[in-house]
Short mmCIF file of C-alpha atoms in Angstrom, two decimals:
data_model
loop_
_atom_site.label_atom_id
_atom_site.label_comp_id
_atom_site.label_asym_id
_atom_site.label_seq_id
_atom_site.Cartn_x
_atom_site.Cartn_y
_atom_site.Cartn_z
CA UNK A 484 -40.90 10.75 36.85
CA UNK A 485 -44.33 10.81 36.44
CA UNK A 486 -46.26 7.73 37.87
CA UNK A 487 -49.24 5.99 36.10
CA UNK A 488 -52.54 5.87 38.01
CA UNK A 489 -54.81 3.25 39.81
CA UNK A 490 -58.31 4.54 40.22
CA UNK A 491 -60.56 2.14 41.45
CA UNK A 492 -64.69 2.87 40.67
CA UNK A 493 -67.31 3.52 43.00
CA UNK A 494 -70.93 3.18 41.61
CA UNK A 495 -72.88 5.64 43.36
CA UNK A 496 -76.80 5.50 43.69
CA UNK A 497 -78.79 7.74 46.03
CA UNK A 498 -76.32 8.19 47.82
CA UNK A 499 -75.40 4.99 47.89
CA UNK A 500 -72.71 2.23 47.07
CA UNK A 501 -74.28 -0.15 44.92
CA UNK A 502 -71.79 -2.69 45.15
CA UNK A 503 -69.99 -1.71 48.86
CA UNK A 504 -66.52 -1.68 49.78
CA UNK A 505 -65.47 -5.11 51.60
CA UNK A 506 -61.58 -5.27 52.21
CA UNK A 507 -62.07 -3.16 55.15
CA UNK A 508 -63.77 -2.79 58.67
CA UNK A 509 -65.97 -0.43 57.44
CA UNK A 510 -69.23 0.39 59.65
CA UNK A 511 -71.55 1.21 56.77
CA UNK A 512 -70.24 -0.64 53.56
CA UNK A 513 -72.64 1.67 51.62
CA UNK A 514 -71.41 4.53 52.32
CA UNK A 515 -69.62 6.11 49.59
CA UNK A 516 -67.48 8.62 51.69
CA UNK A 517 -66.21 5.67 54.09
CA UNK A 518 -64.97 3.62 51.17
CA UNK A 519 -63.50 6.47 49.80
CA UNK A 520 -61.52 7.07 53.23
CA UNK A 521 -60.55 3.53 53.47
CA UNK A 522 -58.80 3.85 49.53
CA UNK A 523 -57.27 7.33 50.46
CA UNK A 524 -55.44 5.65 53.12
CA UNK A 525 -55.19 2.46 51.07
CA UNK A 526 -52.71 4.70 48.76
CA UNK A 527 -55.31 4.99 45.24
CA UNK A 528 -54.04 7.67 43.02
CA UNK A 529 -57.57 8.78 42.76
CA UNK A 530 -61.01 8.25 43.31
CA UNK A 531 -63.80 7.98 40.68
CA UNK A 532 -67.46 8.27 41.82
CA UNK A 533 -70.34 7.23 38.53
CA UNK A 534 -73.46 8.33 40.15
CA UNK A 535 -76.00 5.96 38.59
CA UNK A 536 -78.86 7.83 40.07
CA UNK A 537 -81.85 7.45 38.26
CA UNK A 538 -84.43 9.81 39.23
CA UNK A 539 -84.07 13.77 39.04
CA UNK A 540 -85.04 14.42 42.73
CA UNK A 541 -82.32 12.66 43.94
CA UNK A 542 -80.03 13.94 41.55
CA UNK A 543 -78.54 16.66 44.09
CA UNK A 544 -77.75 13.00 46.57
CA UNK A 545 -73.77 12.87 44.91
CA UNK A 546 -73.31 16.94 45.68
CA UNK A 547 -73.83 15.80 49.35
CA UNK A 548 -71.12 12.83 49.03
CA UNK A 549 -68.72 14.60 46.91
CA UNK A 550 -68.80 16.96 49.94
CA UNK A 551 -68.13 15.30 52.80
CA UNK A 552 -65.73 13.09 50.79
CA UNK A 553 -63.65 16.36 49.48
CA UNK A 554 -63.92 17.11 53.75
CA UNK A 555 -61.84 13.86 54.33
CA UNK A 556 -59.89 13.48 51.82
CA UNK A 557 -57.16 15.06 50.54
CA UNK A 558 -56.52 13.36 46.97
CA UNK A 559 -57.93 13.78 43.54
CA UNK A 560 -61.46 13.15 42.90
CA UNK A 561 -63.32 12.52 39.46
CA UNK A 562 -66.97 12.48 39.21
CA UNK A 563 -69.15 11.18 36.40
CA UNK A 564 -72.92 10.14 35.73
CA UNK A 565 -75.36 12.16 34.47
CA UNK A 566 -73.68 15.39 33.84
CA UNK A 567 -75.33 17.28 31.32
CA UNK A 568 -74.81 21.20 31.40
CA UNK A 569 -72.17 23.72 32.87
CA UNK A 570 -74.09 24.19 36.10
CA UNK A 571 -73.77 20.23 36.85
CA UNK A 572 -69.80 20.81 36.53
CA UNK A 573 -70.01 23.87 38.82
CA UNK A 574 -71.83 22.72 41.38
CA UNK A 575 -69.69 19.12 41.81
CA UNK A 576 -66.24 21.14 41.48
CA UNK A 577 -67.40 23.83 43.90
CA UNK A 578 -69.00 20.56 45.97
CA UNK A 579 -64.97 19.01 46.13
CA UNK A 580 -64.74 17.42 42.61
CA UNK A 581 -61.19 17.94 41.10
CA UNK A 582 -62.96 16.52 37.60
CA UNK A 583 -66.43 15.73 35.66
CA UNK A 584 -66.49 13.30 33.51
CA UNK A 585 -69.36 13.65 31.10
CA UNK A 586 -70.24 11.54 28.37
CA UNK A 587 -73.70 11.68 26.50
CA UNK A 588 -74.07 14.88 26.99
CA UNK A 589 -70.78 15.19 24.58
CA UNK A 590 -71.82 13.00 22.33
CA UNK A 591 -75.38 14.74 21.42
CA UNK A 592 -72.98 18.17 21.42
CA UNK A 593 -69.51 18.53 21.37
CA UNK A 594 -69.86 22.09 21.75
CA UNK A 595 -70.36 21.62 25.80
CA UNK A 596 -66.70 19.78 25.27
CA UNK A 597 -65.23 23.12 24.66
CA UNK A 598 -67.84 25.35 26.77
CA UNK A 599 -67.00 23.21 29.38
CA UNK A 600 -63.13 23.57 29.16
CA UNK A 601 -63.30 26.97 28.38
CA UNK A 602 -65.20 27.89 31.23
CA UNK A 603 -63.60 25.45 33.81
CA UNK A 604 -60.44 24.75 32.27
CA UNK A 605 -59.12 21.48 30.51
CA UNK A 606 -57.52 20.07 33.37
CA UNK A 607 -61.03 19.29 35.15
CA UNK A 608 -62.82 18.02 31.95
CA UNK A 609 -62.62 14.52 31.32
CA UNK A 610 -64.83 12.79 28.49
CA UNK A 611 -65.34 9.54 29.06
CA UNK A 612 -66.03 6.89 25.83
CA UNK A 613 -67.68 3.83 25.89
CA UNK A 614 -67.13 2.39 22.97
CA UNK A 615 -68.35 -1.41 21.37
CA UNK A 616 -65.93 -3.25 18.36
CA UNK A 617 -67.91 -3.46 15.22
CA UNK A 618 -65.77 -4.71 12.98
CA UNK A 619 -61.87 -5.42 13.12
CA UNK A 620 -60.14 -2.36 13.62
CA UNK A 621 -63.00 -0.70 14.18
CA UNK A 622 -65.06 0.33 17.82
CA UNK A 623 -68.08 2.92 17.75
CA UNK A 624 -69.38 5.02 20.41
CA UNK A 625 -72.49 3.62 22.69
CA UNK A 626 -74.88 5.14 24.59
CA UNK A 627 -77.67 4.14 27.33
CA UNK A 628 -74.97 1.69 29.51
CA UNK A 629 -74.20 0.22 25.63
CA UNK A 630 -77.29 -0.16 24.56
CA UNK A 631 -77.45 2.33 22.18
CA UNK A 632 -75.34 2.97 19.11
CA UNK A 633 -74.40 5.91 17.29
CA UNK A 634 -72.65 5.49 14.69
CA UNK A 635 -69.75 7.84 15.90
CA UNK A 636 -66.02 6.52 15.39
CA UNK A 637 -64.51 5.85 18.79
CA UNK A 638 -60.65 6.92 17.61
CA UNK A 639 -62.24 9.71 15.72
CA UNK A 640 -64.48 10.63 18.44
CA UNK A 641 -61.25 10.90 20.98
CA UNK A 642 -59.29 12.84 18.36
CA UNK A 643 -62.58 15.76 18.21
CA UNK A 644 -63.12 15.97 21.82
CA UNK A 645 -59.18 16.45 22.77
CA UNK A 646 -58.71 18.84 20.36
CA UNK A 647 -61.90 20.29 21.67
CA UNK A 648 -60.63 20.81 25.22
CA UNK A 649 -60.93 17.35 26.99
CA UNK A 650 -58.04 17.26 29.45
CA UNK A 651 -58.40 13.63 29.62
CA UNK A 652 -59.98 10.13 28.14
CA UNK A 653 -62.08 7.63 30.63
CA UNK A 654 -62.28 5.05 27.61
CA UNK A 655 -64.20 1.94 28.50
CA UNK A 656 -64.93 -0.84 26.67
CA UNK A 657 -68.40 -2.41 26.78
CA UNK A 658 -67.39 -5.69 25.06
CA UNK A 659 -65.24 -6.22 28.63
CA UNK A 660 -66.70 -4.36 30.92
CA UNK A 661 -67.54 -6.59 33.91
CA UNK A 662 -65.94 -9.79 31.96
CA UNK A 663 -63.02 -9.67 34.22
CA UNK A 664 -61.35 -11.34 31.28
CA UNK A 665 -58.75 -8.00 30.59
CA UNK A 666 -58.86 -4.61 28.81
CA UNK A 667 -59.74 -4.19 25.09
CA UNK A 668 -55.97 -3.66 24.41
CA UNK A 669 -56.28 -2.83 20.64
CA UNK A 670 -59.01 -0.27 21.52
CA UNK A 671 -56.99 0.93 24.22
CA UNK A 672 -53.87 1.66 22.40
CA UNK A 673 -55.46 3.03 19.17
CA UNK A 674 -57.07 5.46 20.82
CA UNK A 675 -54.23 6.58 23.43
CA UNK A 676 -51.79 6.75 20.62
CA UNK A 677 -54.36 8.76 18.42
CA UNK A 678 -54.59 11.33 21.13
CA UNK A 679 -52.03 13.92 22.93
CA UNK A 680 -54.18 14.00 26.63
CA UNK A 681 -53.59 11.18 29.19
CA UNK A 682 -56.09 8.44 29.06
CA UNK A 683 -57.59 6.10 31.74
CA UNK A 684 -58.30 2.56 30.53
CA UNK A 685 -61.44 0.65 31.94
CA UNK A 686 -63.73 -2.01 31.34
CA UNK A 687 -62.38 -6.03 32.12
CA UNK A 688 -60.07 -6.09 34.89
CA UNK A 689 -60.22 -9.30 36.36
CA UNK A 690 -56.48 -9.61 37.20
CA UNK A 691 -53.02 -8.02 38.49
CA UNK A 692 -51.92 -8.61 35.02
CA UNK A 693 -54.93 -6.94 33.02
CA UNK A 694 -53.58 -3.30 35.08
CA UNK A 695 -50.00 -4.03 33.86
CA UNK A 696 -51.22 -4.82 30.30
CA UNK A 697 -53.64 -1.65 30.26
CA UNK A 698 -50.49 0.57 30.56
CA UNK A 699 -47.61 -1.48 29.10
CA UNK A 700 -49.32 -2.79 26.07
CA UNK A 701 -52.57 -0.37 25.79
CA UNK A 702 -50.37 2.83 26.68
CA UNK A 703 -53.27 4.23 29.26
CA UNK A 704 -51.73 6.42 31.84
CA UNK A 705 -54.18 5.25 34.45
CA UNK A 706 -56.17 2.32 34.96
CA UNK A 707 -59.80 2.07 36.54
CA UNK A 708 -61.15 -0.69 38.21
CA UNK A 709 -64.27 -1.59 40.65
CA UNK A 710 -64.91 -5.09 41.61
CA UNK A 711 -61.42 -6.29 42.19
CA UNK A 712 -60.64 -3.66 44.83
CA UNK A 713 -64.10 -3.20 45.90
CA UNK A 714 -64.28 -7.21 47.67
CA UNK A 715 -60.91 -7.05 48.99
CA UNK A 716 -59.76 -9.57 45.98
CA UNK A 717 -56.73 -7.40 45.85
CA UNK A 718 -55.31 -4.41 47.58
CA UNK A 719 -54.26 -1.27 45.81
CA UNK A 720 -50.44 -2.17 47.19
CA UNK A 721 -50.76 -5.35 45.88
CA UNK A 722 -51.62 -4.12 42.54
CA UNK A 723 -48.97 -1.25 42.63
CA UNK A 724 -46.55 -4.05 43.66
CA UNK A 725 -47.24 -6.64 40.77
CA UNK A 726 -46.77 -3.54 38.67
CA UNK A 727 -43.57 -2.34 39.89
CA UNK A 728 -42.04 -6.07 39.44
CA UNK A 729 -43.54 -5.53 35.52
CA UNK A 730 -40.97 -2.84 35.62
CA UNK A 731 -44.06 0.39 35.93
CA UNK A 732 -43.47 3.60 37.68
CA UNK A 733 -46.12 3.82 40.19
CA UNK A 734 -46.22 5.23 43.61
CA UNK A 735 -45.74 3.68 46.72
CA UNK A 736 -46.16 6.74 49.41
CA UNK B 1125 -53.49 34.26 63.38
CA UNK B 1126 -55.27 34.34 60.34
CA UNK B 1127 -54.94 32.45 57.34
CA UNK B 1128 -56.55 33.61 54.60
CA UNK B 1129 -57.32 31.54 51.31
CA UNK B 1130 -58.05 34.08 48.27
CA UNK B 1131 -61.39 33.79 46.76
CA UNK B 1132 -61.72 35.08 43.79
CA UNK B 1133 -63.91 32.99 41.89
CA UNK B 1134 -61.18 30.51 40.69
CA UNK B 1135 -63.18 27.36 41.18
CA UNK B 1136 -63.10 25.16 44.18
CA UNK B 1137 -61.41 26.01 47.52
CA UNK B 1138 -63.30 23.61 49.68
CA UNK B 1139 -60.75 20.77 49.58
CA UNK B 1140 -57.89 23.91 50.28
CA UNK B 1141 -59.68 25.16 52.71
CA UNK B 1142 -60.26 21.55 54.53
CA UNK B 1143 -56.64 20.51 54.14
CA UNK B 1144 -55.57 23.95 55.73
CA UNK B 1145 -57.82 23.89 58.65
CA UNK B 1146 -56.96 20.50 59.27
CA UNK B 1147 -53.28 21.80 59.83
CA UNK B 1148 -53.90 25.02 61.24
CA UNK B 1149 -56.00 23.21 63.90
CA UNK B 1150 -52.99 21.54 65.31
CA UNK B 1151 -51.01 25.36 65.42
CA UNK B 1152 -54.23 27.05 66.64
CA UNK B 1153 -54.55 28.91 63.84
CA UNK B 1154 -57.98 29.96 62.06
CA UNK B 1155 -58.54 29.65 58.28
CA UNK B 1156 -60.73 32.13 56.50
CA UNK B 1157 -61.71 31.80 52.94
CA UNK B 1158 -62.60 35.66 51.82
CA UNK B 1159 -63.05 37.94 49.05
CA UNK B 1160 -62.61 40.78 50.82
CA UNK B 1161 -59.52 42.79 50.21
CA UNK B 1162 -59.26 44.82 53.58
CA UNK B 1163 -59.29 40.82 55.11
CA UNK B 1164 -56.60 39.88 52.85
CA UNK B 1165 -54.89 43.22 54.30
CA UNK B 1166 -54.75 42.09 57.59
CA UNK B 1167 -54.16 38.27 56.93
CA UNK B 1168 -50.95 37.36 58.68
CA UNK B 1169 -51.01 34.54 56.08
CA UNK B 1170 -52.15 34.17 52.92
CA UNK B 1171 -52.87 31.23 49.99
CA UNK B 1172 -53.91 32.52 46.27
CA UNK B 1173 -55.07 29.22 44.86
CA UNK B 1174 -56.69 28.91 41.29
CA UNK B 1175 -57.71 26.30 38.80
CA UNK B 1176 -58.70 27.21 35.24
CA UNK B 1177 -56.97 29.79 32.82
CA UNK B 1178 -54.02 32.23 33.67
CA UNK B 1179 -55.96 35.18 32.01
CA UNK B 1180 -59.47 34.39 33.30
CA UNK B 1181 -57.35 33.80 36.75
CA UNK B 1182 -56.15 37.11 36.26
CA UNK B 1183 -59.23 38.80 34.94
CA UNK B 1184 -60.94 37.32 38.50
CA UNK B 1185 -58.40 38.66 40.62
CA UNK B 1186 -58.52 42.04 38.87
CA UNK B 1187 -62.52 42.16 39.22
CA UNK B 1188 -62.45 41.76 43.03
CA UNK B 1189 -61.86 45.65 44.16
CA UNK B 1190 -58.55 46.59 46.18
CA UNK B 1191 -57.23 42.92 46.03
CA UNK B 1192 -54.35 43.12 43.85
CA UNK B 1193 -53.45 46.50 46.21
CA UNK B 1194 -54.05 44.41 49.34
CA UNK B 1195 -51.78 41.41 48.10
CA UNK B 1196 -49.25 44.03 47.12
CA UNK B 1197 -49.43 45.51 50.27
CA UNK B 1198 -49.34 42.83 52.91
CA UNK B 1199 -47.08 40.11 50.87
CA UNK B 1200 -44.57 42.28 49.23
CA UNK B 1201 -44.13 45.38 51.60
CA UNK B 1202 -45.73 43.95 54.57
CA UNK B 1203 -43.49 40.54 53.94
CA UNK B 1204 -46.23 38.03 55.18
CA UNK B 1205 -45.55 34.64 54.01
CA UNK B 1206 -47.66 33.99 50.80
CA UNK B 1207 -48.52 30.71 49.43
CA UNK B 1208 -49.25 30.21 45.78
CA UNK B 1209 -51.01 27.34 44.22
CA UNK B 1210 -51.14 26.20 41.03
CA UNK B 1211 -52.50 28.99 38.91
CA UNK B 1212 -52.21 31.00 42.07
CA UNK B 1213 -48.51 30.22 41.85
CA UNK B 1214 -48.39 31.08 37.57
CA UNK B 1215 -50.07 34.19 38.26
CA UNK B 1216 -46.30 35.02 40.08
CA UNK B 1217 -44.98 35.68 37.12
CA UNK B 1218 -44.43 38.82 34.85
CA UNK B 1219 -46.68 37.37 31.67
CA UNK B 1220 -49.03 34.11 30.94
CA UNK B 1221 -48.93 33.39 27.61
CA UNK B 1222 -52.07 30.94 27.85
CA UNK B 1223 -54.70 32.09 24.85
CA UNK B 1224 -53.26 34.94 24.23
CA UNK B 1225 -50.77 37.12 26.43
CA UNK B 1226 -51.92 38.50 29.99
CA UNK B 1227 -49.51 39.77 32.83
CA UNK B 1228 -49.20 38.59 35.97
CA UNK B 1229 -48.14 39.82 39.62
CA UNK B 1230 -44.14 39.93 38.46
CA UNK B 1231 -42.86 38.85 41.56
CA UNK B 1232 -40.97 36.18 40.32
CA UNK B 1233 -40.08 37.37 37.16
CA UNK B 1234 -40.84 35.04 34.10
CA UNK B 1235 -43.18 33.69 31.70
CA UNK B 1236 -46.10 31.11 32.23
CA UNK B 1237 -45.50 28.93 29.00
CA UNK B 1238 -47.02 25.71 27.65
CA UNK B 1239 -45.30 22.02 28.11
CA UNK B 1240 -44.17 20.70 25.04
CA UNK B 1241 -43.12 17.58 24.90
CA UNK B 1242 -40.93 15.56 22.63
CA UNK B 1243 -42.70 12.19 23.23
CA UNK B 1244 -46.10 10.83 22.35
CA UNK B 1245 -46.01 8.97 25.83
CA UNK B 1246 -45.54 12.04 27.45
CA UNK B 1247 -49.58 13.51 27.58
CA UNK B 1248 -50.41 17.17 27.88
CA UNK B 1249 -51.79 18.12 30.74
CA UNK B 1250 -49.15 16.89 33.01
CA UNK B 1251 -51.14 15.12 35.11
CA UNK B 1252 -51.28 12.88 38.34
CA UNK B 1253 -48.08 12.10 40.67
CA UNK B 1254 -44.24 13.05 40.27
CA UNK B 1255 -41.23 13.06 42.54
CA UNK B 1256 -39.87 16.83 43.16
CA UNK B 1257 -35.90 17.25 42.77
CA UNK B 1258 -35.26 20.12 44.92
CA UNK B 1259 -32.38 22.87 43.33
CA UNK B 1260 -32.17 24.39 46.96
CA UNK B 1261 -32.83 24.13 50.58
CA UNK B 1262 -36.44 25.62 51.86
CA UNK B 1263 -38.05 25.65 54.65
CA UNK B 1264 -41.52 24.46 52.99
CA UNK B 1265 -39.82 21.18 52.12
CA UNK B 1266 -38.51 20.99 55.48
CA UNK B 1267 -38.29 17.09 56.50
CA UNK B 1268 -39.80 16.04 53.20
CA UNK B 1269 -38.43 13.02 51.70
CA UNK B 1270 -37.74 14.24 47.93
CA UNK B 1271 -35.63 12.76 44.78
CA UNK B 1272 -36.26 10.13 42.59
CA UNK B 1273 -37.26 8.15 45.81
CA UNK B 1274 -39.18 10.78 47.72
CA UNK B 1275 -43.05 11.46 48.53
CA UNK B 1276 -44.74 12.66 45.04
CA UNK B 1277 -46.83 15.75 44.28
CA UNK B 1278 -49.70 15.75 42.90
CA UNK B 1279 -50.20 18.26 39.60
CA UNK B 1280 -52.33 18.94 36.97
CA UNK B 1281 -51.21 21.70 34.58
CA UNK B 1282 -50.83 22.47 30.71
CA UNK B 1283 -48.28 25.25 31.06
CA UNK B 1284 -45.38 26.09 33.86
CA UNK B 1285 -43.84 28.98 35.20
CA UNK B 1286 -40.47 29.47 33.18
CA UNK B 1287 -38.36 31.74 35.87
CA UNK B 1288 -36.09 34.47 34.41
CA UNK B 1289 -33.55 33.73 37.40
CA UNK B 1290 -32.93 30.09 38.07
CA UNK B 1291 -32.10 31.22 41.65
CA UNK B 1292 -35.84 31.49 42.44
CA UNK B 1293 -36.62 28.37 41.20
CA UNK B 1294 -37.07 26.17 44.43
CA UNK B 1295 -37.56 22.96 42.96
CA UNK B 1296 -38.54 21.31 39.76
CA UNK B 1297 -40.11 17.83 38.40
CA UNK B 1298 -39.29 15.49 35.60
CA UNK B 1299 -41.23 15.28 32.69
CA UNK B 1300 -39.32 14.46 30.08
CA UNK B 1301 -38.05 18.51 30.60
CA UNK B 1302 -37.67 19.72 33.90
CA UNK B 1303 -40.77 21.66 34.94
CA UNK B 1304 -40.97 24.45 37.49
CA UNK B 1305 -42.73 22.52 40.43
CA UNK B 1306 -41.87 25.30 42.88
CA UNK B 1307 -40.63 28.74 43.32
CA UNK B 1308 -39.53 30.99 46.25
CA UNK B 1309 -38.58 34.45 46.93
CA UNK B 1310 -38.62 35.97 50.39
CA UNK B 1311 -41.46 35.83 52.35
CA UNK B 1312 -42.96 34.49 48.58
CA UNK B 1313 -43.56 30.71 47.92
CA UNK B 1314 -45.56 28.66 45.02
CA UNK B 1315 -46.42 25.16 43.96
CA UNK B 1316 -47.29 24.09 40.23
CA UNK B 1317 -48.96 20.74 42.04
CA UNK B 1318 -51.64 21.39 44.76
CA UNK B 1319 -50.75 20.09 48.21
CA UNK B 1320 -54.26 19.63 49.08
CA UNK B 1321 -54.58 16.84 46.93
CA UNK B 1322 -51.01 15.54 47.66
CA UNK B 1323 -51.67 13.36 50.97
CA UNK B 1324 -48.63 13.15 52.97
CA UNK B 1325 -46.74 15.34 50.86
CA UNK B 1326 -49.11 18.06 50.57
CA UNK B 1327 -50.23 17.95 54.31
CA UNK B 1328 -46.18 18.07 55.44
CA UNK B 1329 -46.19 21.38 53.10
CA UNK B 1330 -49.06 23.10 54.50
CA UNK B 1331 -47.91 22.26 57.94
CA UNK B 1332 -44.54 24.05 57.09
CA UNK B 1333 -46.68 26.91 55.50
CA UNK B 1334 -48.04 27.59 58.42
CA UNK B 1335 -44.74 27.21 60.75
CA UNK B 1336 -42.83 29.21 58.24
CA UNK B 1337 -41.06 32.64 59.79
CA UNK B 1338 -39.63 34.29 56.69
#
């Protein structure tokens, strides 16, 4: 039986953790590929790196991590931030990245949603949503970190880009995202029901419970998460435990 | 000894080519990644991975000269043991039927068709961790814990290798169907899910890969 996911979230900058890894012994807490050794052998289902780099020389900085973390481990990695044309997806899947997840690049043409998985294949093209409730029932698509709104229907929106290749949803919601107060279930579920590829629920973890909720009542197949693994809050068994006792499949290696 | 991973512009064989050379260290063995044919020739092992689509798969194999001859050659008349992965193991069969129809190496005779499934729970691709149920004894799954309760696989795929003869079927996976998660003939092995990415699992398999005396 397939299992569902925990994937926590490292934001990458320069090169750089912003926010480090603190639940282990680590001798550099900012480096990215460390923290992504100590959650490989912490038993994560995957890895997700955002690089949040701002400026274009550094841009190459994340080819360099993805490489030396693809060097030590041996489990799926997802990388997303700033990924704007088919030569940013080759060169971080020939660097070690399993997938890309892009996102405004999408949204201003969902044409490279289909170049994209027609030239690389569905399975390693995620799109990833951030999306804002606007009115009951109803959550849009934002741009800019949520700043910046478009207009687009967020269910509608999932519905184009699957059908146009996506292999899978990163749908987060910027009304919870660093709230810790739980997913945007109703978001969650609309659009996971509304589409045929697996989709990873983020945005509001702040608890055991929120993962279990994210899958049982927002039907995500995966759920991401940053600052509760990142400070050692909780473990990754710890989480996969409190989700087995909510009667989840996950995997306990 | 040589082990050779294919390249044949299939995407990313970095995280193959670490996970076998971590394993081959151990055996003394040296891993080459190559697109040469005359390397794949003399390769006392070899490992066709591929990510992507069966008929651009295909269309890359076919564009690299003499490879298709050289796998022929070494794997089926030579009898060297041959690892496929993924779309490196679909491209086993006799067709893909992925966009369109395209053949494939026929050496374990079947079609490469897509997962349907009867439940909206059940997303296409087929993607992260399952258990394998083995449907016979091999020596790649050699001290693997498998079943319900075993070590899990990691795979990512759309479409799976339906085998004309059950017998060659080596083990499959549960999604909702059972799905071809492994096949064997011979000297011949494959693996829908990618043991690179499968930590202990996938590690324990490449290990036996490269202990394996067919």
């Amino acid at each position: 039986m397939l299992k569902c996911r925990v994937i926590p979230c490292l934001d990458v900058k320069d090169g750089r953790v912003v926010k480090g890894v603190n639940f282990v012994d680590l001798k550099d807490a900012g480096d990215p590929v460390e923290s992504a050794i100590a959650y490989d052998a912490a038993g994560a289902d995957e890895l997700c790196f955002l690089d949040i780099t701002a400026s274009h020389e550094n841009r190459g900085t994340i080819l360099d991590v993805v490489r030396r973390t693809a060097e030590a481990c041996f489990m799926p990695l997802t990388v997303g931030g700033g990924v704007r044309t088919t030569d940013d997806i080759r060169n971080l899947l020939l660097a070690g990245a399993d997938k890309v997840s892009i996102m405004t690049a999408a949204v201003h043409n969902r044409d490279f949603v289909r170049e994209a998985a027609e030239k690389f294949g569905s399975q390693c093209v995620v799109v990833a949503i951030d999306a804002k409730k606007v009115s009951p029932g109803r959550w849009e698509i934002f741009t800019h970190g949520g700043r910046k709104p478009t207009g687009i229907d967020a269910i509608e929106y999932a519905k184009e880009v699957a059908a146009l290749g996506a292999g899978e949803i990163l749908l987060t919601s910027m009304d919870r995202d660093g709230t810790r107060v739980g997913f945007d279930i109703e978001l969650t579920r609309s659009i996971a029901d509304a589409v045929s590829v697996p989709l990873i629920a983020s945005g509001g973890v702040g608890s055991l419970d929120h993962l279990v909720e994210g899958v049982r009542d927002g039907h995500a197949t995966a759920v991401l998460a940053a600052s509760i693994f990142h400070f050692g809050e909780f473990t990754i068994r710890a989480a996969k435990e409190h989700m087995q006792r909510a009667g989840l499949h996950v995997r306990m290696d | 000894m040589t082990v050779v991973i294919v390249d044949y512009g299939s995407g990313n064989l970095h995280s193959a080519q670490k996970a076998f050379e971590k394993m081959a260290a151990d055996a003394g063995m040296r891993v080459e990644v190559t697109s040469d044919a005359e390397k794949v020739r003399r390769a006392e092992r070899i490992v066709l991975p591929g990510v992507g689509a069966f008929a651009d798969c295909r269309r890359g194999l076919d564009s690299v000269p003499g490879m298709v001859e050289a796998l022929e050659e070494n794997v089926i008349q030579r009898g060297r043991p041959f690892l496929g992965i993924c779309v490196g193991m679909q491209l086993l069969a006799s067709r893909g039927l992925e966009h369109g129809v395209a053949t494939g190496l026929d050496w374990v005779p079947g079609d490469v068709i897509a997962i349907e499934t009867k439940s909206i729970d059940l997303k296409v691709p087929h993607m992260g961790w399952n258990t394998l149920s083995p449907r016979q004894d091999h020596a790649l799954l050699k001290g693997i814990p498998t079943g319900d309760d075993g070590l899990h696989a990691y795979f990512v795929h759309s479409y799976h290798l339906k085998a004309a003869d059950p017998a060659l079927v080596v083990a499959t996976t549960d999604y909702g169907a059972e799905l071809t998660a492994m096949v064997g003939r011979d000297n011949i092995a494959g693996t829908q899910f990618h043991p690179e990415k499968s930590q202990k699992l996938g590690l324990a398999l490449i290990a036996n890969f490269l202990r394996w005396t067919p």
